[in-house]
mmCIF file of C-alpha atoms in Angstrom:
data_model
loop_
_atom_site.group_PDB
_atom_site.id
_atom_site.type_symbol
_atom_site.label_atom_id
_atom_site.label_comp_id
_atom_site.label_asym_id
_atom_site.label_seq_id
_atom_site.Cartn_x
_atom_site.Cartn_y
_atom_site.Cartn_z
ATOM 1 C CA ASP A 1 30.152 2.736 6.033
ATOM 2 C CA ALA A 2 29.395 2.884 2.303
ATOM 3 C CA GLY A 3 26.418 5.235 2.688
ATOM 4 C CA ILE A 4 23.676 2.713 2.002
ATOM 5 C CA THR A 5 20.390 2.613 3.870
ATOM 6 C CA GLN A 6 17.521 0.197 3.510
ATOM 7 C CA SER A 7 13.938 0.650 4.596
ATOM 8 C CA PRO A 8 12.093 -0.829 6.277
ATOM 9 C CA ARG A 9 14.587 -2.886 8.299
ATOM 10 C CA HIS A 10 11.933 -5.383 9.378
ATOM 11 C CA LYS A 11 8.555 -6.156 7.907
ATOM 12 C CA VAL A 12 5.859 -8.740 8.481
ATOM 13 C CA THR A 13 3.200 -8.996 5.796
ATOM 14 C CA GLU A 14 0.475 -11.352 4.698
ATOM 15 C CA THR A 15 0.444 -13.603 1.651
ATOM 16 C CA GLY A 16 -0.920 -11.829 -1.392
ATOM 17 C CA THR A 17 -0.114 -8.266 -0.331
ATOM 18 C CA PRO A 18 2.265 -6.029 -2.302
ATOM 19 C CA VAL A 19 5.520 -5.028 -0.605
ATOM 20 C CA THR A 20 8.108 -2.434 -1.615
ATOM 21 C CA LEU A 21 11.613 -2.297 -0.188
ATOM 22 C CA ARG A 22 13.769 0.778 -0.634
ATOM 23 C CA CYS A 23 17.510 1.135 -1.027
ATOM 24 C CA HIS A 24 19.071 4.584 -0.823
ATOM 25 C CA GLN A 25 22.736 5.452 -1.441
ATOM 26 C CA THR A 26 24.633 8.683 -0.965
ATOM 27 C CA GLU A 27 27.829 7.610 -2.791
ATOM 28 C CA ASN A 28 26.800 8.172 -6.417
ATOM 29 C CA HIS A 29 27.604 4.576 -7.378
ATOM 30 C CA ARG A 30 26.456 3.575 -10.840
ATOM 31 C CA TYR A 31 25.447 -0.030 -10.117
ATOM 32 C CA MET A 32 22.849 -1.153 -7.598
ATOM 33 C CA TYR A 33 21.785 -4.686 -6.744
ATOM 34 C CA TRP A 34 19.124 -6.545 -4.812
ATOM 35 C CA TYR A 35 19.998 -9.903 -3.255
ATOM 36 C CA ARG A 36 18.177 -12.317 -1.022
ATOM 37 C CA GLN A 37 20.000 -14.451 1.533
ATOM 38 C CA ASP A 38 18.638 -17.797 2.669
ATOM 39 C CA PRO A 39 20.233 -20.628 4.675
ATOM 40 C CA GLY A 40 21.953 -23.104 2.401
ATOM 41 C CA HIS A 41 21.696 -20.831 -0.646
ATOM 42 C CA GLY A 42 23.853 -17.888 0.273
ATOM 43 C CA LEU A 43 23.357 -14.590 -1.519
ATOM 44 C CA ARG A 44 21.370 -14.793 -4.727
ATOM 45 C CA LEU A 45 20.931 -11.918 -7.153
ATOM 46 C CA ILE A 46 17.334 -10.846 -7.778
ATOM 47 C CA HIS A 47 17.775 -7.790 -10.030
ATOM 48 C CA TYR A 48 20.424 -5.206 -10.668
ATOM 49 C CA SER A 49 20.646 -1.754 -12.216
ATOM 50 C CA TYR A 50 23.463 -0.278 -14.294
ATOM 51 C CA GLY A 51 21.998 3.218 -14.502
ATOM 52 C CA VAL A 52 18.841 5.246 -14.083
ATOM 53 C CA LYS A 53 15.967 3.325 -15.670
ATOM 54 C CA ASP A 54 18.407 0.548 -16.736
ATOM 55 C CA THR A 55 17.770 -2.743 -14.981
ATOM 56 C CA ASP A 56 18.283 -6.441 -15.626
ATOM 57 C CA LYS A 57 17.219 -9.740 -14.089
ATOM 58 C CA GLY A 58 19.309 -11.906 -11.818
ATOM 59 C CA GLU A 59 19.018 -15.621 -11.120
ATOM 60 C CA VAL A 60 15.894 -15.448 -8.878
ATOM 61 C CA SER A 61 13.843 -12.627 -10.408
ATOM 62 C CA ASP A 62 10.432 -14.370 -10.650
ATOM 63 C CA GLY A 63 7.857 -12.586 -8.484
ATOM 64 C CA TYR A 64 9.993 -9.436 -8.142
ATOM 65 C CA SER A 65 10.168 -6.152 -10.025
ATOM 66 C CA VAL A 66 12.473 -3.175 -9.610
ATOM 67 C CA SER A 67 12.622 0.475 -10.499
ATOM 68 C CA ARG A 68 15.330 3.117 -10.477
ATOM 69 C CA SER A 69 14.140 6.624 -11.296
ATOM 70 C CA LYS A 70 17.061 8.366 -9.546
ATOM 71 C CA THR A 71 20.720 7.445 -9.144
ATOM 72 C CA GLU A 72 20.369 7.199 -5.383
ATOM 73 C CA ASP A 73 17.224 5.052 -5.085
ATOM 74 C CA PHE A 74 16.550 1.442 -6.106
ATOM 75 C CA LEU A 75 13.166 -0.052 -5.242
ATOM 76 C CA LEU A 76 12.313 -3.751 -5.031
ATOM 77 C CA THR A 77 8.624 -4.692 -5.278
ATOM 78 C CA LEU A 78 6.984 -7.985 -4.481
ATOM 79 C CA GLU A 79 3.750 -7.687 -6.431
ATOM 80 C CA SER A 80 1.942 -10.377 -4.440
ATOM 81 C CA ALA A 81 4.038 -11.704 -1.566
ATOM 82 C CA THR A 82 4.315 -15.453 -1.002
ATOM 83 C CA SER A 83 5.726 -17.408 1.937
ATOM 84 C CA SER A 84 8.683 -18.476 -0.243
ATOM 85 C CA GLN A 85 9.740 -14.819 -0.338
ATOM 86 C CA THR A 86 10.375 -14.789 3.414
ATOM 87 C CA SER A 87 14.051 -13.911 3.494
ATOM 88 C CA VAL A 88 16.659 -11.306 4.322
ATOM 89 C CA TYR A 89 17.048 -8.808 1.484
ATOM 90 C CA PHE A 90 20.276 -6.932 0.891
ATOM 91 C CA CYS A 91 20.933 -4.005 -1.362
ATOM 92 C CA ALA A 92 24.455 -3.506 -2.717
ATOM 93 C CA ILE A 93 26.225 -0.822 -4.725
ATOM 94 C CA SER A 94 29.339 -0.637 -6.858
ATOM 95 C CA GLY A 95 30.908 1.476 -9.568
ATOM 96 C CA GLN A 96 32.243 4.641 -7.972
ATOM 97 C CA GLY A 97 35.201 6.330 -9.654
ATOM 98 C CA GLY A 98 35.419 3.751 -12.391
ATOM 99 C CA VAL A 99 36.071 0.893 -9.964
ATOM 100 C CA SER A 100 33.172 -1.426 -10.541
ATOM 101 C CA TYR A 101 34.060 -4.723 -8.984
ATOM 102 C CA GLU A 102 33.989 -3.714 -5.323
ATOM 103 C CA GLN A 103 30.501 -4.209 -3.940
ATOM 104 C CA TYR A 104 29.278 -2.673 -0.710
ATOM 105 C CA PHE A 105 26.209 -3.926 1.111
ATOM 106 C CA GLY A 106 23.445 -2.301 3.087
ATOM 107 C CA PRO A 107 22.275 -3.484 6.509
ATOM 108 C CA GLY A 108 19.466 -5.678 5.165
ATOM 109 C CA THR A 109 15.688 -5.951 5.425
ATOM 110 C CA ARG A 110 14.211 -8.941 7.224
ATOM 111 C CA LEU A 111 10.907 -9.807 5.537
ATOM 112 C CA THR A 112 8.437 -12.341 6.879
ATOM 113 C CA VAL A 113 5.429 -13.355 4.780
ATOM 114 C CA THR A 114 2.742 -15.114 6.844
ATOM 115 C CA GLN B 1 26.824 -28.708 -9.017
ATOM 116 C CA LYS B 2 27.019 -25.117 -7.828
ATOM 117 C CA GLU B 3 29.361 -22.708 -9.610
ATOM 118 C CA VAL B 4 31.001 -21.825 -6.294
ATOM 119 C CA GLU B 5 31.461 -24.293 -3.431
ATOM 120 C CA GLN B 6 32.292 -23.345 0.130
ATOM 121 C CA ASP B 7 32.362 -25.529 3.248
ATOM 122 C CA PRO B 8 29.687 -24.183 5.623
ATOM 123 C CA GLY B 9 31.589 -25.079 8.792
ATOM 124 C CA PRO B 10 31.414 -24.190 11.585
ATOM 125 C CA LEU B 11 35.170 -23.974 11.888
ATOM 126 C CA SER B 12 36.328 -23.562 15.502
ATOM 127 C CA VAL B 13 39.893 -22.477 16.275
ATOM 128 C CA PRO B 14 41.713 -21.194 19.376
ATOM 129 C CA GLU B 15 42.680 -17.546 19.608
ATOM 130 C CA GLY B 16 45.983 -16.847 17.866
ATOM 131 C CA ALA B 17 45.626 -19.663 15.334
ATOM 132 C CA ILE B 18 46.084 -19.284 11.589
ATOM 133 C CA VAL B 19 42.779 -19.780 9.822
ATOM 134 C CA SER B 20 42.411 -21.009 6.262
ATOM 135 C CA LEU B 21 39.114 -20.485 4.459
ATOM 136 C CA ASN B 22 38.589 -21.828 0.963
ATOM 137 C CA CYS B 23 36.320 -21.794 -2.064
ATOM 138 C CA THR B 24 36.369 -23.831 -5.232
ATOM 139 C CA TYR B 25 34.696 -22.846 -8.467
ATOM 140 C CA SER B 26 33.903 -24.341 -11.845
ATOM 141 C CA ASN B 27 33.696 -21.324 -14.189
ATOM 142 C CA SER B 28 37.136 -20.622 -15.669
ATOM 143 C CA ALA B 29 35.925 -17.184 -16.841
ATOM 144 C CA PHE B 30 35.929 -15.784 -13.295
ATOM 145 C CA GLN B 31 38.524 -13.018 -13.037
ATOM 146 C CA TYR B 32 37.595 -11.022 -9.939
ATOM 147 C CA PHE B 33 37.589 -12.641 -6.519
ATOM 148 C CA MET B 34 36.336 -11.154 -3.280
ATOM 149 C CA TRP B 35 36.055 -12.102 0.368
ATOM 150 C CA TYR B 36 33.375 -10.713 2.636
ATOM 151 C CA ARG B 37 32.914 -10.957 6.391
ATOM 152 C CA GLN B 38 29.383 -11.037 7.751
ATOM 153 C CA TYR B 39 28.546 -10.703 11.413
ATOM 154 C CA SER B 40 25.262 -12.105 12.641
ATOM 155 C CA ARG B 41 22.262 -10.053 11.485
ATOM 156 C CA LYS B 42 24.482 -7.583 9.601
ATOM 157 C CA GLY B 43 25.258 -6.939 5.934
ATOM 158 C CA PRO B 44 28.386 -8.442 4.326
ATOM 159 C CA GLU B 45 31.505 -6.293 4.623
ATOM 160 C CA LEU B 46 34.123 -6.340 1.856
ATOM 161 C CA LEU B 47 37.446 -7.598 3.232
ATOM 162 C CA MET B 48 39.658 -8.350 0.268
ATOM 163 C CA TYR B 49 39.531 -8.451 -3.494
ATOM 164 C CA THR B 50 41.968 -9.775 -6.056
ATOM 165 C CA TYR B 51 42.119 -9.735 -9.804
ATOM 166 C CA SER B 52 43.221 -12.890 -11.621
ATOM 167 C CA SER B 53 45.860 -15.043 -9.911
ATOM 168 C CA GLY B 54 48.323 -14.382 -7.118
ATOM 169 C CA ASN B 55 48.385 -13.230 -3.527
ATOM 170 C CA LYS B 56 47.271 -10.074 -1.802
ATOM 171 C CA GLU B 57 47.990 -9.135 1.795
ATOM 172 C CA ASP B 58 46.251 -6.637 4.049
ATOM 173 C CA GLY B 59 47.232 -6.671 7.693
ATOM 174 C CA ARG B 60 46.388 -10.071 9.164
ATOM 175 C CA PHE B 61 44.538 -11.138 6.018
ATOM 176 C CA THR B 62 45.987 -12.768 2.901
ATOM 177 C CA ALA B 63 43.919 -13.664 -0.155
ATOM 178 C CA GLN B 64 45.266 -16.240 -2.567
ATOM 179 C CA VAL B 65 43.955 -17.233 -6.006
ATOM 180 C CA ASP B 66 45.004 -20.334 -7.925
ATOM 181 C CA LYS B 67 43.204 -20.172 -11.251
ATOM 182 C CA SER B 68 44.799 -23.369 -12.552
ATOM 183 C CA SER B 69 43.136 -25.294 -9.710
ATOM 184 C CA LYS B 70 40.028 -23.040 -9.587
ATOM 185 C CA TYR B 71 40.663 -22.522 -5.883
ATOM 186 C CA ILE B 72 40.797 -19.419 -3.713
ATOM 187 C CA SER B 73 41.807 -19.021 -0.083
ATOM 188 C CA LEU B 74 41.651 -16.469 2.690
ATOM 189 C CA PHE B 75 44.196 -16.769 5.496
ATOM 190 C CA ILE B 76 43.748 -15.020 8.809
ATOM 191 C CA ARG B 77 46.847 -14.771 11.004
ATOM 192 C CA ASP B 78 46.742 -14.324 14.776
ATOM 193 C CA SER B 79 42.990 -14.895 14.806
ATOM 194 C CA GLN B 80 40.936 -13.012 17.383
ATOM 195 C CA PRO B 81 37.505 -13.650 18.900
ATOM 196 C CA SER B 82 36.331 -10.565 16.973
ATOM 197 C CA ASP B 83 37.052 -12.508 13.766
ATOM 198 C CA SER B 84 34.159 -14.834 14.627
ATOM 199 C CA ALA B 85 31.746 -14.357 11.726
ATOM 200 C CA THR B 86 30.636 -15.951 8.475
ATOM 201 C CA TYR B 87 33.059 -15.510 5.573
ATOM 202 C CA LEU B 88 31.684 -15.376 2.041
ATOM 203 C CA CYS B 89 33.637 -15.680 -1.169
ATOM 204 C CA ALA B 90 32.366 -14.029 -4.350
ATOM 205 C CA MET B 91 33.469 -14.136 -7.966
ATOM 206 C CA SER B 92 32.767 -12.339 -11.193
ATOM 207 C CA GLU B 93 33.563 -12.675 -14.882
ATOM 208 C CA THR B 94 34.920 -9.846 -16.993
ATOM 209 C CA SER B 95 31.628 -9.650 -18.850
ATOM 210 C CA GLY B 96 31.014 -6.037 -17.928
ATOM 211 C CA THR B 97 27.717 -6.784 -16.214
ATOM 212 C CA TYR B 98 29.435 -6.996 -12.831
ATOM 213 C CA LYS B 99 27.224 -9.813 -11.598
ATOM 214 C CA TYR B 100 28.739 -11.750 -8.760
ATOM 215 C CA ILE B 101 28.338 -15.361 -7.701
ATOM 216 C CA PHE B 102 28.608 -15.971 -3.968
ATOM 217 C CA GLY B 103 29.569 -18.997 -1.957
ATOM 218 C CA THR B 104 27.204 -19.999 0.839
ATOM 219 C CA GLY B 105 29.679 -18.908 3.516
ATOM 220 C CA THR B 106 31.857 -20.551 6.167
ATOM 221 C CA ARG B 107 31.035 -19.869 9.803
ATOM 222 C CA LEU B 108 34.169 -19.245 11.865
ATOM 223 C CA LYS B 109 34.394 -19.318 15.653
ATOM 224 C CA VAL B 110 37.566 -18.114 17.342
ATOM 225 C CA LEU B 111 37.659 -19.292 20.933
ATOM 226 C CA ALA B 112 39.253 -17.079 23.616
#
C-alpha cells in the first residue's frame, strides 16, 4: 500500500455541474498524477504536478483543471462535467527518495455523468 | 498508430503454464519500462520495472526489454489462478518530466 487515498470513490453527477476529486498521499512523493482509464484507451494522463503549485498538462487535459497547494493533496476539477468525462479516475505518485520512475496508484474514483 | 501497442486478449492458460505478455512501441527515446497488474475494479499495482535493455527477474516474474526491436515482455512462470488480472505495460523517456505512456492492457485468465 503506497499510502494513497482518493475521494470520493464513487460519484454520480449531472451534466454541467462542477466536480472535484481529491487525491491524498502520506508518502511525501514529489510527483502526483491524474489519469483516466477507459475501455480501449487504457490509462491516459490528464495533468501532473512536479511540486507544490507546479503543474503541467497531459494528453487529455481539456475540460480539467488541477491544483496542488500542499505536498500531500492534488485536486482534479471538472469545471462543467460532460458525459464524455464518465470514466474511472486514478491518482498516482512517484519521486520518493530520488527514485522518480516508479509510479504507485490509488484505488480510483468511478465517476458517472448523466 | 499508438506509441505503445498491447494485445488486449483475453489470454486463457491452464494453471502452471508459462505466460508471455508483450508490448511493442515506436518511440526509441523510451528508457524506463514498467509492468503493472490490475485486478478488476482496483488500481494498477507496480510489478516490475527495468531501465534500458536486458532482463530482470523477481520470483516467478521476468521482465525483458529488447530496445533494438522496440519490444518488451513479461513472463510469468508457474501461473496461478490468482494471476488472473489485466497486465499493463508503461514506458517513459529520460526527459525528466516522468510522464508515462501506457499500453491498453492484456487480460489474462489462469484456469484452475
